[in-house]
Amino acid sequence: MAKELQVVVDCRDPGAQAAFWAEVLGYALEDAGTGDVEGDWASIVAPDGPRVLFQRVPELKYGKNRVHLDVRAGGPRGTPKAVRVPLVDAEVARLVALGATHMRTTDERDDYFGVLRDPEGNEFCVC
């Protein structure tokens, strides 16, 4: 039997991180009755995706993430690279305007993706 997945992100400002990622993913902030956006945690939800919980931690982030999120903006698997490139570039620009930092774009033979950091420095890709 399949299990439900929840992604948990340690951070310094759960409310700000939840607001940023809600915009990135098109998720909704969880109801105030169950989420504490002013306190130690905040969460975002979507009917067809995992719940993402942001929890306050005292320590800063050091080093590279061992796990990261891929935001798939370039269409489903098999979408031709010529179609994916402008979709990925447009999404990278949108996310930079929201507060992400664009680290680099990888353009290889059949692959094209952007590597970004969220406002607290967590790496993620737009592909």
PDB file of C-alpha atoms in Angstrom:
ATOM      1  CA  MET A   1       0.000   0.000   0.000  1.00  0.00           C
ATOM      2  CA  ALA A   2       1.339   3.443  -0.944  1.00  0.00           C
ATOM      3  CA  LYS A   3       2.252   5.845   1.828  1.00  0.00           C
ATOM      4  CA  GLU A   4       1.516   9.552   1.957  1.00  0.00           C
ATOM      5  CA  LEU A   5       4.593  11.738   1.541  1.00  0.00           C
ATOM      6  CA  GLN A   6       5.269  14.935   3.472  1.00  0.00           C
ATOM      7  CA  VAL A   7       8.351  16.994   2.688  1.00  0.00           C
ATOM      8  CA  VAL A   8       9.853  18.830   5.684  1.00  0.00           C
ATOM      9  CA  VAL A   9      12.180  21.797   5.270  1.00  0.00           C
ATOM     10  CA  ASP A  10      14.213  23.151   8.191  1.00  0.00           C
ATOM     11  CA  CYS A  11      14.403  26.945   8.073  1.00  0.00           C
ATOM     12  CA  ARG A  12      14.734  30.157  10.060  1.00  0.00           C
ATOM     13  CA  ASP A  13      11.449  31.806   8.920  1.00  0.00           C
ATOM     14  CA  PRO A  14       8.683  29.247   8.304  1.00  0.00           C
ATOM     15  CA  GLY A  15       6.067  31.819   7.286  1.00  0.00           C
ATOM     16  CA  ALA A  16       8.263  33.443   4.650  1.00  0.00           C
ATOM     17  CA  GLN A  17       9.450  30.108   3.289  1.00  0.00           C
ATOM     18  CA  ALA A  18       5.889  28.782   3.103  1.00  0.00           C
ATOM     19  CA  ALA A  19       4.735  31.908   1.259  1.00  0.00           C
ATOM     20  CA  PHE A  20       7.646  31.667  -1.224  1.00  0.00           C
ATOM     21  CA  TRP A  21       7.144  27.964  -1.951  1.00  0.00           C
ATOM     22  CA  ALA A  22       3.351  28.329  -2.194  1.00  0.00           C
ATOM     23  CA  GLU A  23       3.968  30.771  -5.069  1.00  0.00           C
ATOM     24  CA  VAL A  24       6.619  28.536  -6.655  1.00  0.00           C
ATOM     25  CA  LEU A  25       4.460  25.414  -6.642  1.00  0.00           C
ATOM     26  CA  GLY A  26       0.979  26.918  -6.909  1.00  0.00           C
ATOM     27  CA  TYR A  27       0.104  25.407  -3.515  1.00  0.00           C
ATOM     28  CA  ALA A  28      -2.073  26.995  -0.844  1.00  0.00           C
ATOM     29  CA  LEU A  29      -1.026  27.946   2.660  1.00  0.00           C
ATOM     30  CA  GLU A  30      -2.635  25.479   5.017  1.00  0.00           C
ATOM     31  CA  ASP A  31      -5.609  26.765   7.025  1.00  0.00           C
ATOM     32  CA  ALA A  32      -4.685  28.942   9.979  1.00  0.00           C
ATOM     33  CA  GLY A  33      -6.558  26.504  12.212  1.00  0.00           C
ATOM     34  CA  THR A  34      -3.951  23.817  11.558  1.00  0.00           C
ATOM     35  CA  GLY A  35      -0.876  25.825  10.583  1.00  0.00           C
ATOM     36  CA  ASP A  36       1.080  28.237  12.751  1.00  0.00           C
ATOM     37  CA  VAL A  37       2.457  30.678  10.173  1.00  0.00           C
ATOM     38  CA  GLU A  38       3.584  33.116  12.888  1.00  0.00           C
ATOM     39  CA  GLY A  39       5.302  30.503  15.020  1.00  0.00           C
ATOM     40  CA  ASP A  40       7.503  27.465  14.730  1.00  0.00           C
ATOM     41  CA  TRP A  41       6.033  25.963  11.580  1.00  0.00           C
ATOM     42  CA  ALA A  42       3.922  26.629   8.501  1.00  0.00           C
ATOM     43  CA  SER A  43       2.736  24.317   5.759  1.00  0.00           C
ATOM     44  CA  ILE A  44       1.488  24.363   2.198  1.00  0.00           C
ATOM     45  CA  VAL A  45      -0.823  21.883   0.501  1.00  0.00           C
ATOM     46  CA  ALA A  46      -2.236  20.907  -2.880  1.00  0.00           C
ATOM     47  CA  PRO A  47      -4.835  18.264  -3.743  1.00  0.00           C
ATOM     48  CA  ASP A  48      -2.406  16.326  -5.938  1.00  0.00           C
ATOM     49  CA  GLY A  49       0.948  16.885  -4.247  1.00  0.00           C
ATOM     50  CA  PRO A  50       2.679  16.188  -0.960  1.00  0.00           C
ATOM     51  CA  ARG A  51       2.187  18.500   2.000  1.00  0.00           C
ATOM     52  CA  VAL A  52       5.283  20.624   2.574  1.00  0.00           C
ATOM     53  CA  LEU A  53       6.033  21.592   6.164  1.00  0.00           C
ATOM     54  CA  PHE A  54       8.495  24.345   7.064  1.00  0.00           C
ATOM     55  CA  GLN A  55       9.802  24.096  10.610  1.00  0.00           C
ATOM     56  CA  ARG A  56      11.861  26.626  12.500  1.00  0.00           C
ATOM     57  CA  VAL A  57      15.312  25.473  13.566  1.00  0.00           C
ATOM     58  CA  PRO A  58      17.976  27.500  15.388  1.00  0.00           C
ATOM     59  CA  GLU A  59      20.955  26.506  13.248  1.00  0.00           C
ATOM     60  CA  LEU A  60      21.884  28.015   9.885  1.00  0.00           C
ATOM     61  CA  LYS A  61      22.185  25.966   6.701  1.00  0.00           C
ATOM     62  CA  TYR A  62      25.728  24.819   5.937  1.00  0.00           C
ATOM     63  CA  GLY A  63      26.864  23.105   2.753  1.00  0.00           C
ATOM     64  CA  LYS A  64      24.928  21.604  -0.119  1.00  0.00           C
ATOM     65  CA  ASN A  65      21.547  19.926   0.266  1.00  0.00           C
ATOM     66  CA  ARG A  66      21.648  16.128   0.234  1.00  0.00           C
ATOM     67  CA  VAL A  67      18.099  16.119  -1.175  1.00  0.00           C
ATOM     68  CA  HIS A  68      16.594  18.806  -3.376  1.00  0.00           C
ATOM     69  CA  LEU A  69      13.342  19.564  -5.154  1.00  0.00           C
ATOM     70  CA  ASP A  70      12.907  19.690  -8.926  1.00  0.00           C
ATOM     71  CA  VAL A  71      10.246  22.095 -10.153  1.00  0.00           C
ATOM     72  CA  ARG A  72       9.147  20.586 -13.469  1.00  0.00           C
ATOM     73  CA  ALA A  73       8.199  23.540 -15.657  1.00  0.00           C
ATOM     74  CA  GLY A  74       9.398  22.297 -19.048  1.00  0.00           C
ATOM     75  CA  GLY A  75       6.556  19.916 -19.773  1.00  0.00           C
ATOM     76  CA  PRO A  76       6.187  16.173 -19.304  1.00  0.00           C
ATOM     77  CA  ARG A  77       9.009  13.710 -19.946  1.00  0.00           C
ATOM     78  CA  GLY A  78       9.807  13.480 -23.595  1.00  0.00           C
ATOM     79  CA  THR A  79       9.077  17.136 -24.327  1.00  0.00           C
ATOM     80  CA  PRO A  80      11.616  18.236 -26.959  1.00  0.00           C
ATOM     81  CA  LYS A  81      14.465  20.372 -25.660  1.00  0.00           C
ATOM     82  CA  ALA A  82      13.558  23.193 -28.065  1.00  0.00           C
ATOM     83  CA  VAL A  83      10.145  23.405 -26.363  1.00  0.00           C
ATOM     84  CA  ARG A  84      11.512  23.030 -22.815  1.00  0.00           C
ATOM     85  CA  VAL A  85      14.185  25.755 -22.976  1.00  0.00           C
ATOM     86  CA  PRO A  86      11.867  28.796 -23.147  1.00  0.00           C
ATOM     87  CA  LEU A  87       9.524  27.277 -20.543  1.00  0.00           C
ATOM     88  CA  VAL A  88      12.390  26.672 -18.110  1.00  0.00           C
ATOM     89  CA  ASP A  89      13.888  30.117 -18.753  1.00  0.00           C
ATOM     90  CA  ALA A  90      10.521  31.814 -18.134  1.00  0.00           C
ATOM     91  CA  GLU A  91      10.022  29.918 -14.869  1.00  0.00           C
ATOM     92  CA  VAL A  92      13.554  30.730 -13.685  1.00  0.00           C
ATOM     93  CA  ALA A  93      12.875  34.426 -14.349  1.00  0.00           C
ATOM     94  CA  ARG A  94       9.556  34.241 -12.460  1.00  0.00           C
ATOM     95  CA  LEU A  95      11.162  32.594  -9.444  1.00  0.00           C
ATOM     96  CA  VAL A  96      14.056  35.058  -9.367  1.00  0.00           C
ATOM     97  CA  ALA A  97      11.445  37.839  -9.244  1.00  0.00           C
ATOM     98  CA  LEU A  98       9.904  36.059  -6.224  1.00  0.00           C
ATOM     99  CA  GLY A  99      13.235  36.039  -4.363  1.00  0.00           C
ATOM    100  CA  ALA A 100      15.138  32.981  -5.639  1.00  0.00           C
ATOM    101  CA  THR A 101      18.785  33.243  -6.640  1.00  0.00           C
ATOM    102  CA  HIS A 102      19.793  31.821 -10.024  1.00  0.00           C
ATOM    103  CA  MET A 103      23.050  29.906  -9.583  1.00  0.00           C
ATOM    104  CA  ARG A 104      23.558  28.485 -13.075  1.00  0.00           C
ATOM    105  CA  THR A 105      21.893  26.918 -16.095  1.00  0.00           C
ATOM    106  CA  THR A 106      23.033  23.550 -17.379  1.00  0.00           C
ATOM    107  CA  ASP A 107      22.659  23.083 -21.121  1.00  0.00           C
ATOM    108  CA  GLU A 108      23.825  19.643 -22.168  1.00  0.00           C
ATOM    109  CA  ARG A 109      23.041  17.485 -25.163  1.00  0.00           C
ATOM    110  CA  ASP A 110      19.487  16.467 -24.250  1.00  0.00           C
ATOM    111  CA  ASP A 111      19.204  18.158 -20.876  1.00  0.00           C
ATOM    112  CA  TYR A 112      18.416  21.719 -19.842  1.00  0.00           C
ATOM    113  CA  PHE A 113      17.758  22.963 -16.304  1.00  0.00           C
ATOM    114  CA  GLY A 114      18.340  25.880 -13.972  1.00  0.00           C
ATOM    115  CA  VAL A 115      19.841  25.571 -10.508  1.00  0.00           C
ATOM    116  CA  LEU A 116      18.468  28.070  -8.003  1.00  0.00           C
ATOM    117  CA  ARG A 117      18.421  28.768  -4.274  1.00  0.00           C
ATOM    118  CA  ASP A 118      15.363  29.746  -2.294  1.00  0.00           C
ATOM    119  CA  PRO A 119      15.500  32.802   0.005  1.00  0.00           C
ATOM    120  CA  GLU A 120      17.201  30.738   2.746  1.00  0.00           C
ATOM    121  CA  GLY A 121      19.784  29.163   0.432  1.00  0.00           C
ATOM    122  CA  ASN A 122      18.208  25.750  -0.236  1.00  0.00           C
ATOM    123  CA  GLU A 123      19.133  24.495  -3.688  1.00  0.00           C
ATOM    124  CA  PHE A 124      16.458  23.397  -6.151  1.00  0.00           C
ATOM    125  CA  CYS A 125      16.225  22.886  -9.900  1.00  0.00           C
ATOM    126  CA  VAL A 126      13.827  24.073 -12.562  1.00  0.00           C
ATOM    127  CA  CYS A 127      13.672  21.511 -15.343  1.00  0.00           C
TER     128      CYS A 127
END
